[in-house]
Short mmCIF file of C-alpha atoms in Angstrom, two decimals:
data_model
loop_
_atom_site.label_atom_id
_atom_site.label_comp_id
_atom_site.label_asym_id
_atom_site.label_seq_id
_atom_site.Cartn_x
_atom_site.Cartn_y
_atom_site.Cartn_z
CA MET A 1 24.02 1.46 -3.80
CA LEU A 2 21.37 1.89 -1.10
CA ARG A 3 20.20 5.05 -2.88
CA ALA A 4 19.97 3.47 -6.35
CA SER A 5 16.86 2.47 -8.28
CA LEU A 6 15.99 -1.18 -8.87
CA ARG A 7 17.25 -1.16 -12.45
CA GLU A 8 20.52 0.51 -11.41
CA VAL A 9 21.10 -2.12 -8.72
CA SER A 10 20.27 -4.90 -11.20
CA ALA A 11 22.80 -3.48 -13.67
CA ALA A 12 25.45 -3.27 -10.93
CA LEU A 13 24.84 -6.93 -10.06
CA LYS A 14 25.23 -7.99 -13.70
CA GLU A 15 28.45 -6.00 -14.07
CA GLY A 16 29.89 -7.45 -10.86
CA GLN A 17 30.16 -4.06 -9.13
CA VAL A 18 28.44 -5.67 -6.14
CA THR A 19 27.41 -9.25 -5.37
CA PRO A 20 23.96 -10.33 -4.13
CA THR A 21 25.54 -11.40 -0.84
CA GLU A 22 27.26 -8.06 -0.32
CA LEU A 23 24.03 -6.22 -1.12
CA CYS A 24 22.06 -8.45 1.24
CA GLN A 25 24.59 -7.90 4.04
CA ARG A 26 24.45 -4.13 3.55
CA CYS A 27 20.66 -4.19 3.82
CA LEU A 28 20.73 -6.43 6.90
CA SER A 29 23.25 -4.08 8.49
CA LEU A 30 20.95 -1.14 7.75
CA ILE A 31 17.99 -2.99 9.28
CA LYS A 32 20.02 -3.56 12.48
CA SER A 33 21.21 0.03 12.68
CA THR A 34 17.66 1.37 12.25
CA LYS A 35 16.04 -1.09 14.65
CA PHE A 36 14.70 1.86 16.65
CA LEU A 37 12.23 2.49 13.79
CA ASN A 38 10.51 -0.83 14.60
CA ALA A 39 10.06 -1.38 10.86
CA TYR A 40 10.38 -5.18 10.94
CA VAL A 41 8.37 -7.78 12.85
CA THR A 42 10.70 -10.57 11.69
CA VAL A 43 14.15 -10.35 10.07
CA ALA A 44 14.92 -13.54 8.11
CA GLU A 45 18.70 -13.11 8.09
CA GLU A 46 19.68 -16.76 7.61
CA THR A 47 17.11 -17.34 4.85
CA ALA A 48 18.03 -14.09 3.09
CA LEU A 49 21.75 -14.91 3.04
CA LYS A 50 21.03 -18.37 1.61
CA GLN A 51 18.86 -16.85 -1.12
CA ALA A 52 21.58 -14.28 -1.87
CA GLU A 53 24.16 -17.07 -2.13
CA GLU A 54 21.99 -18.94 -4.66
CA SER A 55 21.54 -15.73 -6.64
CA GLU A 56 25.30 -15.21 -6.63
CA LYS A 57 25.82 -18.67 -8.14
CA ARG A 58 23.39 -17.84 -10.95
CA TYR A 59 25.23 -14.59 -11.72
CA ARG A 60 28.56 -16.44 -11.79
CA ARG A 61 27.08 -18.83 -14.36
CA GLY A 62 25.77 -15.86 -16.34
CA GLN A 63 22.19 -17.06 -15.84
CA PRO A 64 20.32 -14.54 -13.67
CA LEU A 65 16.56 -15.12 -13.54
CA GLY A 66 15.76 -11.54 -14.47
CA VAL A 67 15.87 -7.96 -13.26
CA LEU A 68 14.78 -8.97 -9.72
CA ASP A 69 17.47 -11.62 -9.20
CA GLY A 70 19.47 -10.71 -6.10
CA ILE A 71 17.29 -7.69 -5.30
CA PRO A 72 16.46 -7.41 -1.56
CA ILE A 73 12.74 -7.12 -0.77
CA ALA A 74 10.54 -7.03 2.31
CA VAL A 75 6.87 -7.98 2.59
CA LYS A 76 4.23 -6.86 5.03
CA ASP A 77 3.57 -9.36 7.79
CA ASN A 78 0.07 -10.21 6.58
CA PHE A 79 1.39 -12.07 3.51
CA ASN A 80 1.96 -15.77 4.18
CA THR A 81 5.57 -16.93 3.95
CA ALA A 82 6.52 -20.61 4.18
CA GLY A 83 9.05 -21.20 6.95
CA ILE A 84 8.89 -17.60 8.24
CA GLU A 85 6.46 -16.52 10.95
CA THR A 86 3.37 -14.59 9.78
CA THR A 87 1.75 -12.75 12.70
CA CYS A 88 -0.22 -9.77 11.30
CA ALA A 89 1.43 -8.02 14.30
CA SER A 90 -1.16 -9.73 16.53
CA ASN A 91 -1.00 -11.96 19.59
CA MET A 92 -3.67 -14.02 17.85
CA LEU A 93 -1.13 -15.34 15.31
CA LYS A 94 2.03 -15.20 17.41
CA GLY A 95 4.18 -18.19 16.41
CA TYR A 96 2.09 -19.04 13.33
CA VAL A 97 4.18 -20.31 10.39
CA SER A 98 2.29 -20.75 7.13
CA PRO A 99 2.81 -23.98 5.14
CA TYR A 100 2.78 -22.01 1.87
CA ASN A 101 3.82 -18.71 0.30
CA ALA A 102 1.36 -16.08 -0.84
CA THR A 103 1.25 -15.98 -4.64
CA VAL A 104 2.92 -12.57 -4.78
CA VAL A 105 5.72 -13.75 -2.47
CA GLN A 106 6.24 -16.91 -4.55
CA LYS A 107 6.39 -14.89 -7.78
CA LEU A 108 9.09 -12.64 -6.34
CA LEU A 109 11.10 -15.60 -5.04
CA ASP A 110 10.75 -17.42 -8.38
CA GLN A 111 12.49 -14.46 -10.00
CA GLY A 112 15.38 -14.54 -7.55
CA ALA A 113 14.38 -11.77 -5.14
CA VAL A 114 15.97 -11.97 -1.68
CA LEU A 115 13.42 -11.83 1.17
CA LEU A 116 14.91 -9.86 4.07
CA GLY A 117 11.93 -10.25 6.39
CA LYS A 118 8.40 -9.20 7.34
CA THR A 119 7.55 -5.54 7.97
CA ASN A 120 5.42 -4.10 10.74
CA LEU A 121 1.78 -3.08 10.48
CA ASP A 122 -1.21 -2.11 12.55
CA GLU A 123 -2.77 -5.30 13.91
CA PHE A 124 -4.35 -7.23 11.00
CA ALA A 125 -3.62 -4.15 8.82
CA MET A 126 -6.36 -2.09 10.47
CA GLY A 127 -4.61 1.23 9.83
CA ALA A 128 -2.02 2.57 7.36
CA LEU A 129 0.94 0.45 6.11
CA GLY A 130 1.59 -1.81 3.04
CA SER A 131 -1.26 -3.85 1.43
CA ASP A 132 -3.98 -1.43 0.30
CA THR A 133 -7.60 -1.64 1.51
CA GLY A 134 -8.41 2.04 1.86
CA GLY A 135 -5.09 3.76 1.27
CA SER A 136 -2.56 1.73 3.25
CA THR A 137 0.05 1.82 0.50
CA ARG A 138 -0.48 5.37 -0.72
CA ASN A 139 -0.78 7.07 2.70
CA PRO A 140 2.51 5.80 4.17
CA ALA A 141 4.19 6.39 0.80
CA ALA A 142 3.11 10.04 0.93
CA HIS A 143 4.41 10.44 4.49
CA CYS A 144 7.72 8.68 3.75
CA GLY A 145 8.61 10.23 0.41
CA VAL A 146 8.33 7.08 -1.74
CA VAL A 147 6.13 5.82 -4.56
CA GLY A 148 3.09 3.79 -3.48
CA LEU A 149 1.03 1.94 -6.11
CA LYS A 150 -2.39 0.36 -5.58
CA PRO A 151 -3.11 -1.65 -8.75
CA THR A 152 -6.58 -2.32 -10.16
CA TYR A 153 -8.55 -4.81 -8.05
CA GLY A 154 -8.03 -8.25 -9.59
CA LEU A 155 -4.76 -7.47 -11.36
CA ILE A 156 -2.60 -9.02 -8.61
CA SER A 157 -3.48 -12.21 -6.73
CA ARG A 158 -4.66 -11.96 -3.12
CA HIS A 159 -4.00 -15.66 -2.48
CA GLY A 160 -2.01 -15.89 0.75
CA LEU A 161 -2.80 -12.33 1.81
CA ILE A 162 -4.54 -12.63 5.18
CA PRO A 163 -7.75 -10.74 4.40
CA LEU A 164 -9.06 -7.58 6.00
CA VAL A 165 -11.76 -6.57 3.50
CA ASN A 166 -11.92 -9.11 0.66
CA SER A 167 -13.75 -6.84 -1.76
CA MET A 168 -11.18 -4.02 -1.43
CA ASP A 169 -7.83 -5.60 -0.45
CA VAL A 170 -5.10 -5.23 -3.07
CA PRO A 171 -1.41 -6.10 -2.67
CA GLY A 172 0.38 -2.74 -2.90
CA ILE A 173 3.86 -1.87 -4.16
CA LEU A 174 6.25 0.56 -2.42
CA THR A 175 9.36 1.62 -4.37
CA ARG A 176 11.87 4.44 -4.72
CA CYS A 177 10.63 5.51 -8.16
CA VAL A 178 7.81 4.96 -10.65
CA ASP A 179 9.96 2.85 -13.00
CA ASP A 180 10.65 0.40 -10.16
CA ALA A 181 6.91 0.14 -9.43
CA ALA A 182 6.37 -0.79 -13.10
CA VAL A 183 9.06 -3.51 -12.89
CA VAL A 184 7.56 -5.08 -9.75
CA LEU A 185 4.03 -4.83 -11.15
CA GLY A 186 5.17 -6.70 -14.26
CA SER A 187 6.47 -9.49 -12.04
CA LEU A 188 3.33 -9.83 -9.92
CA ALA A 189 0.35 -9.12 -12.17
CA GLY A 190 -1.75 -11.69 -13.99
CA HIS A 191 -4.19 -14.54 -13.51
CA ASP A 192 -3.83 -16.87 -10.54
CA PRO A 193 -5.94 -20.07 -10.52
CA LYS A 194 -5.86 -19.89 -6.71
CA ASP A 195 -7.66 -16.51 -6.72
CA SER A 196 -10.92 -16.42 -8.67
CA THR A 197 -11.03 -12.59 -8.50
CA THR A 198 -7.92 -12.19 -10.66
CA ILE A 199 -8.21 -11.27 -14.34
CA GLN A 200 -8.45 -14.13 -16.84
CA ASP A 201 -6.38 -12.40 -19.53
CA ASN A 202 -2.61 -12.65 -19.61
CA PHE A 203 -0.83 -9.54 -18.35
CA LYS A 204 1.93 -8.20 -20.56
CA PRO A 205 4.74 -6.46 -18.59
CA PHE A 206 5.63 -3.05 -19.97
CA GLU A 207 8.44 -0.52 -19.90
CA LEU A 208 7.68 3.15 -19.44
CA PRO A 209 8.97 5.66 -22.02
CA ASN A 210 12.14 7.49 -20.98
CA LEU A 211 10.65 10.86 -21.93
CA PRO A 212 6.87 10.61 -21.41
CA ASP A 213 4.66 13.07 -23.27
CA VAL A 214 1.49 14.22 -21.50
CA SER A 215 0.29 16.75 -24.07
CA LYS A 216 -2.44 14.44 -25.34
CA PHE A 217 -3.80 13.57 -21.87
CA SER A 218 -6.84 15.03 -20.15
CA ILE A 219 -6.29 15.51 -16.41
CA GLY A 220 -9.34 15.79 -14.15
CA ILE A 221 -9.31 17.77 -10.90
CA PRO A 222 -12.18 16.49 -8.68
CA LYS A 223 -13.57 19.44 -6.74
CA GLU A 224 -14.84 17.20 -3.92
CA TYR A 225 -11.24 16.36 -2.97
CA HIS A 226 -10.87 19.88 -1.61
CA ALA A 227 -11.88 18.26 1.66
CA PRO A 228 -12.28 19.83 5.12
CA GLY A 229 -8.93 19.78 6.89
CA LEU A 230 -6.85 19.91 3.70
CA SER A 231 -3.74 21.92 4.56
CA SER A 232 -2.99 25.12 2.67
CA GLU A 233 0.43 23.68 1.74
CA ILE A 234 -1.04 20.64 0.01
CA LEU A 235 -3.74 22.72 -1.66
CA ALA A 236 -1.02 24.96 -3.11
CA LEU A 237 0.99 21.94 -4.34
CA TRP A 238 -2.13 20.46 -5.93
CA SER A 239 -2.71 23.74 -7.80
CA LYS A 240 0.95 23.94 -8.91
CA ALA A 241 0.80 20.36 -10.17
CA ALA A 242 -2.27 21.17 -12.27
CA ASP A 243 -0.40 24.15 -13.73
CA LEU A 244 2.56 21.90 -14.61
CA PHE A 245 0.28 19.69 -16.71
CA LYS A 246 -1.41 22.69 -18.30
CA ASN A 247 1.94 24.21 -19.27
CA ALA A 248 2.98 20.88 -20.82
CA GLY A 249 -0.03 20.99 -23.14
CA ALA A 250 -2.33 18.64 -21.26
CA LYS A 251 -6.00 19.46 -20.94
CA VAL A 252 -6.78 20.18 -17.27
CA ILE A 253 -10.44 20.38 -16.27
CA GLU A 254 -12.41 20.47 -13.03
CA VAL A 255 -14.69 17.44 -12.62
CA SER A 256 -17.25 16.33 -10.06
CA LEU A 257 -17.55 13.05 -8.17
CA PRO A 258 -20.74 13.97 -6.27
CA HIS A 259 -20.97 10.91 -4.03
CA THR A 260 -17.43 11.31 -2.69
CA ARG A 261 -18.78 13.06 0.42
CA TYR A 262 -20.56 9.85 1.44
CA SER A 263 -17.62 7.57 0.69
CA ILE A 264 -15.84 7.55 4.07
CA VAL A 265 -19.03 6.62 5.95
CA CYS A 266 -19.88 3.99 3.34
CA TYR A 267 -16.32 2.64 3.58
CA HIS A 268 -16.55 2.38 7.38
CA VAL A 269 -19.75 0.31 7.24
CA LEU A 270 -18.49 -2.08 4.55
CA CYS A 271 -15.01 -2.35 6.02
CA THR A 272 -16.16 -3.27 9.54
CA ALA A 273 -18.80 -5.68 8.21
CA GLU A 274 -16.19 -7.62 6.22
CA VAL A 275 -13.72 -7.41 9.12
CA ALA A 276 -16.30 -9.01 11.44
CA SER A 277 -16.79 -11.84 8.96
CA ASN A 278 -13.05 -12.38 8.36
CA MET A 279 -12.07 -12.28 12.02
CA ALA A 280 -14.60 -15.01 12.90
CA ARG A 281 -12.06 -17.65 11.82
CA PHE A 282 -9.76 -16.77 14.73
CA ASP A 283 -11.53 -18.79 17.41
CA GLY A 284 -8.60 -20.59 19.07
CA LEU A 285 -9.53 -24.02 17.67
CA GLU A 286 -7.65 -24.47 14.41
CA TYR A 287 -4.57 -22.23 14.59
CA GLY A 288 -3.19 -19.18 16.29
CA HIS A 289 -3.56 -18.17 19.93
CA ARG A 290 -5.72 -20.28 22.25
CA SER A 291 -6.67 -19.22 25.77
CA ASN A 292 -6.13 -21.49 28.77
CA MET A 293 -9.71 -20.80 29.83
CA ASN A 294 -11.39 -24.23 29.78
CA LYS A 295 -14.71 -23.85 31.63
CA SER A 296 -16.63 -24.15 28.37
CA THR A 297 -16.18 -23.79 24.61
CA GLU A 298 -17.94 -20.41 24.72
CA SER A 299 -15.71 -19.08 27.50
CA MET A 300 -12.63 -20.31 25.63
CA TYR A 301 -13.80 -18.49 22.46
CA ALA A 302 -14.40 -15.25 24.37
CA ALA A 303 -11.12 -15.38 26.29
CA THR A 304 -9.11 -16.25 23.16
CA ARG A 305 -10.49 -13.29 21.22
CA ARG A 306 -10.14 -10.93 24.19
CA GLU A 307 -6.49 -11.91 24.66
CA GLY A 308 -5.64 -12.20 20.95
CA PHE A 309 -7.14 -8.99 19.54
CA ASN A 310 -6.38 -5.42 20.55
CA ASP A 311 -9.03 -2.77 21.26
CA VAL A 312 -9.13 -1.49 17.68
CA VAL A 313 -9.73 -4.93 16.17
CA ARG A 314 -12.37 -5.81 18.78
CA GLY A 315 -14.09 -2.47 18.19
CA ARG A 316 -14.30 -3.04 14.45
CA ILE A 317 -15.62 -6.57 14.96
CA LEU A 318 -18.36 -5.21 17.24
CA SER A 319 -19.28 -2.44 14.76
CA GLY A 320 -19.35 -4.86 11.85
CA ASN A 321 -21.54 -7.38 13.65
CA TYR A 322 -23.91 -4.56 14.60
CA PHE A 323 -24.28 -3.53 10.95
CA LEU A 324 -24.88 -7.17 9.98
CA LEU A 325 -27.64 -7.82 12.55
CA LYS A 326 -30.91 -8.86 10.91
CA GLN A 327 -32.68 -5.66 11.99
CA ASN A 328 -29.80 -3.46 10.71
CA TYR A 329 -28.69 -5.31 7.58
CA GLU A 330 -30.97 -3.46 5.12
CA ASN A 331 -30.45 -0.02 6.67
CA TYR A 332 -26.66 -0.20 6.88
CA PHE A 333 -24.94 -2.92 4.86
CA ILE A 334 -27.27 -3.00 1.83
CA LYS A 335 -27.51 0.80 1.76
CA ALA A 336 -23.72 1.10 1.89
CA GLN A 337 -23.41 -1.34 -1.04
CA LYS A 338 -25.81 0.82 -3.06
CA VAL A 339 -23.81 3.96 -2.25
CA ARG A 340 -20.63 2.11 -3.23
CA ARG A 341 -22.16 1.48 -6.64
CA LEU A 342 -22.98 5.20 -6.98
CA ILE A 343 -19.38 6.10 -6.05
CA ALA A 344 -18.03 3.68 -8.68
CA ASN A 345 -20.45 5.06 -11.26
CA ASP A 346 -19.17 8.61 -10.59
CA PHE A 347 -15.71 7.51 -11.70
CA VAL A 348 -17.13 5.69 -14.76
CA LYS A 349 -18.97 8.85 -15.87
CA VAL A 350 -15.90 11.06 -15.47
CA PHE A 351 -13.66 8.69 -17.42
CA ARG A 352 -16.31 8.29 -20.14
CA SER A 353 -16.41 12.08 -20.50
CA GLY A 354 -12.86 11.96 -21.87
CA VAL A 355 -10.77 12.38 -18.72
CA ASP A 356 -7.74 10.05 -18.66
CA ILE A 357 -6.31 10.56 -15.19
CA LEU A 358 -7.53 12.18 -11.96
CA LEU A 359 -5.12 14.30 -9.92
CA THR A 360 -5.83 14.63 -6.18
CA PRO A 361 -4.01 15.05 -2.87
CA THR A 362 -3.04 11.79 -1.14
CA THR A 363 -3.24 13.03 2.45
CA LEU A 364 -4.68 16.07 4.20
CA SER A 365 -1.28 17.15 5.55
CA ASP A 366 2.26 15.96 6.15
CA ALA A 367 2.89 13.33 8.87
CA VAL A 368 1.35 14.30 12.20
CA PRO A 369 3.77 14.42 15.19
CA TYR A 370 3.31 11.45 17.53
CA MET A 371 2.04 13.50 20.48
CA GLU A 372 -0.69 14.95 18.26
CA PHE A 373 -1.41 11.57 16.69
CA ILE A 374 -2.24 9.88 20.01
CA LYS A 375 -4.67 12.61 21.07
CA GLU A 376 -7.33 11.19 18.75
CA ASP A 377 -9.00 7.79 18.74
CA ASN A 378 -8.33 5.26 15.99
CA ARG A 379 -11.68 5.83 14.27
CA THR A 380 -11.10 9.58 13.91
CA ARG A 381 -7.50 9.10 12.79
CA SER A 382 -8.45 6.41 10.24
CA THR A 383 -11.16 8.64 8.82
CA GLN A 384 -8.69 11.48 8.34
CA ASP A 385 -6.01 9.21 6.87
CA ASP A 386 -8.28 7.46 4.37
CA ILE A 387 -10.63 10.23 3.31
CA LEU A 388 -8.79 10.95 0.04
CA THR A 389 -7.78 7.39 -0.82
CA GLN A 390 -10.53 4.88 0.00
CA ALA A 391 -12.89 5.83 -2.86
CA ALA A 392 -10.41 4.31 -5.36
CA ASN A 393 -10.59 1.03 -3.42
CA MET A 394 -14.37 1.00 -3.42
CA ALA A 395 -14.34 1.57 -7.18
CA GLY A 396 -11.51 -0.95 -7.73
CA LEU A 397 -9.39 1.60 -9.62
CA PRO A 398 -5.59 1.86 -9.84
CA ALA A 399 -4.03 4.76 -7.93
CA ILE A 400 -0.50 5.89 -7.14
CA ASN A 401 1.17 8.31 -4.76
CA VAL A 402 4.09 10.27 -6.20
CA PRO A 403 6.33 12.12 -3.71
CA THR A 404 6.07 15.78 -4.59
CA ALA A 405 7.70 18.20 -2.16
CA LEU A 406 8.70 18.91 1.42
CA SER A 407 6.42 20.69 3.84
CA GLU A 408 7.54 23.72 5.86
CA ARG A 409 8.55 21.22 8.58
CA GLY A 410 10.79 19.42 6.08
CA LEU A 411 8.52 16.37 5.84
CA PRO A 412 7.50 14.65 2.58
CA VAL A 413 4.09 15.16 0.99
CA GLY A 414 2.72 13.50 -2.14
CA LEU A 415 -0.04 13.76 -4.71
CA GLN A 416 -2.27 10.96 -5.96
CA PHE A 417 -3.10 9.94 -9.52
CA ILE A 418 -6.16 7.74 -10.15
CA GLY A 419 -6.53 5.92 -13.47
CA ARG A 420 -9.00 3.82 -15.41
CA SER A 421 -9.38 0.12 -14.57
CA PHE A 422 -6.48 -1.99 -15.89
CA GLN A 423 -4.84 1.06 -17.48
CA GLU A 424 -1.74 0.90 -15.29
CA LYS A 425 0.61 1.74 -18.15
CA GLN A 426 -1.18 5.00 -18.81
CA LEU A 427 -1.32 5.81 -15.09
CA LEU A 428 2.37 5.10 -14.53
CA THR A 429 3.38 7.01 -17.66
CA VAL A 430 1.71 10.14 -16.32
CA ALA A 431 3.13 9.50 -12.85
CA LYS A 432 6.65 9.15 -14.27
CA TRP A 433 6.34 12.40 -16.20
CA PHE A 434 5.27 14.17 -13.00
CA GLU A 435 8.08 12.51 -11.03
CA ASN A 436 10.58 13.80 -13.61
CA GLN A 437 9.21 17.32 -13.25
CA VAL A 438 9.26 17.61 -9.45
CA LYS A 439 12.62 15.82 -8.96
CA PHE A 440 11.85 14.84 -5.39
CA PRO A 441 15.02 14.06 -3.36
CA MET A 442 15.61 10.43 -2.40
CA ILE A 443 15.67 9.57 1.29
CA GLN A 444 19.20 9.53 2.65
CA LEU A 445 19.18 6.35 4.72
CA GLU A 446 22.60 7.02 6.20
CA GLU A 447 21.14 10.03 8.04
CA VAL A 448 18.20 7.97 9.28
CA LYS A 449 20.75 5.63 10.88
CA ARG A 450 22.07 8.56 12.91
CA HIS A 451 18.55 9.44 14.16
CA ASP A 452 18.94 12.65 12.15
CA HIS A 453 15.60 14.47 12.16
CA GLY A 454 16.76 16.72 9.32
CA VAL A 455 16.97 13.90 6.79
CA PHE A 456 15.21 16.01 4.17
CA GLN A 457 16.05 19.48 5.46
CA HIS A 458 19.08 20.14 3.26
CA GLN A 459 17.33 19.11 0.05
CA LYS A 460 14.49 20.85 -1.74
CA SER A 461 12.34 19.74 -4.65
CA ALA A 462 13.43 21.62 -7.77
CA SER A 463 10.01 22.53 -9.16
CA PHE A 464 8.10 22.81 -5.92
CA SER A 465 10.49 24.64 -3.58
#
């Protein structure tokens, strides 16, 4: 059951093969046995079991709320959850319990989902995990062998998501397969009166075709994504993927996004500027951590922020405030906004030329071993991690990572598909077709429990071995 897709689990619940409580208990047991992964900041065991019990009652009455009823979920710890601590993995918010649920959390709970707890993240999401600002859904998805969807900006409400970069933040979806991503998207998307950036039109949930046909699609291969540092393995997979589409009758053409080479620098300026603005609210007065320093208000502010934020957060606040200084504002922030417009226009031109979907790598390589990872500073590492993903955020476009193959080290790698704004059905249809072709093996969680480093070693992707 722990290997099944969302729809398979939902069907098993309806048929009585497993109860919501049994499923919840299995998941909680798995969380405990994999505690060494440090995946959760907070495990809401008592709350989850109560929610599972309520779901079980609905199933007994033959009145489940929908496909998500009884399905265990976890949310990143920068989404507000009423009654459950929300810390953003920071001392600044240690002990903070929100009085309300984020809109996306409430929508999931309204449909009967069982909230197991809050997952870990870099402090205030200033790195790669979960909600997506510059690739933080797609990057970890690529490294972990799962599907990671960043919807179009404005399709899903950000209300209750503690902001990092307001103009780029999008709640992301991590699932086992593309179909599951479509199901969750259908539950979360649509207008929210509490978030003025959401679309005004009603969103109609959709089901993907069982046997997608890509012969009528035009697939663009952006030459600028052949970036410095791209591993030969991923380059080869990218080329094989293009051939798959070509052999299926799709039109595959090379395209150019000329301003891509400026995007990571532009992203850094805009990201840190918005971070500096957003982090100003954490001053020790209204909520969150407050220093015992009481010589003056100014000293209390300084001590609170020094104690509450780590070096990475403080560094980004300093950079952002530098870019926003009166003498630097025009040369950095305004210039970066102009470049952002050029980057967005590049995508518009390519899609207007007849291209339906862009195919690119998601990451430069497979996951870097920890001892290599810590040799570089956060700025360098973030640049490398986000170089292939952040342009989609700056343009507000939907993008998805699809697990593709295993590297020579037996680690997952994925490829990214970028679609037109609000054309998630088209994007996910193409992604599902590709998923069906590569037949990537599902993670065997039982082996993870045994600290087995060869979790993927015995399995190979059928089309990409």
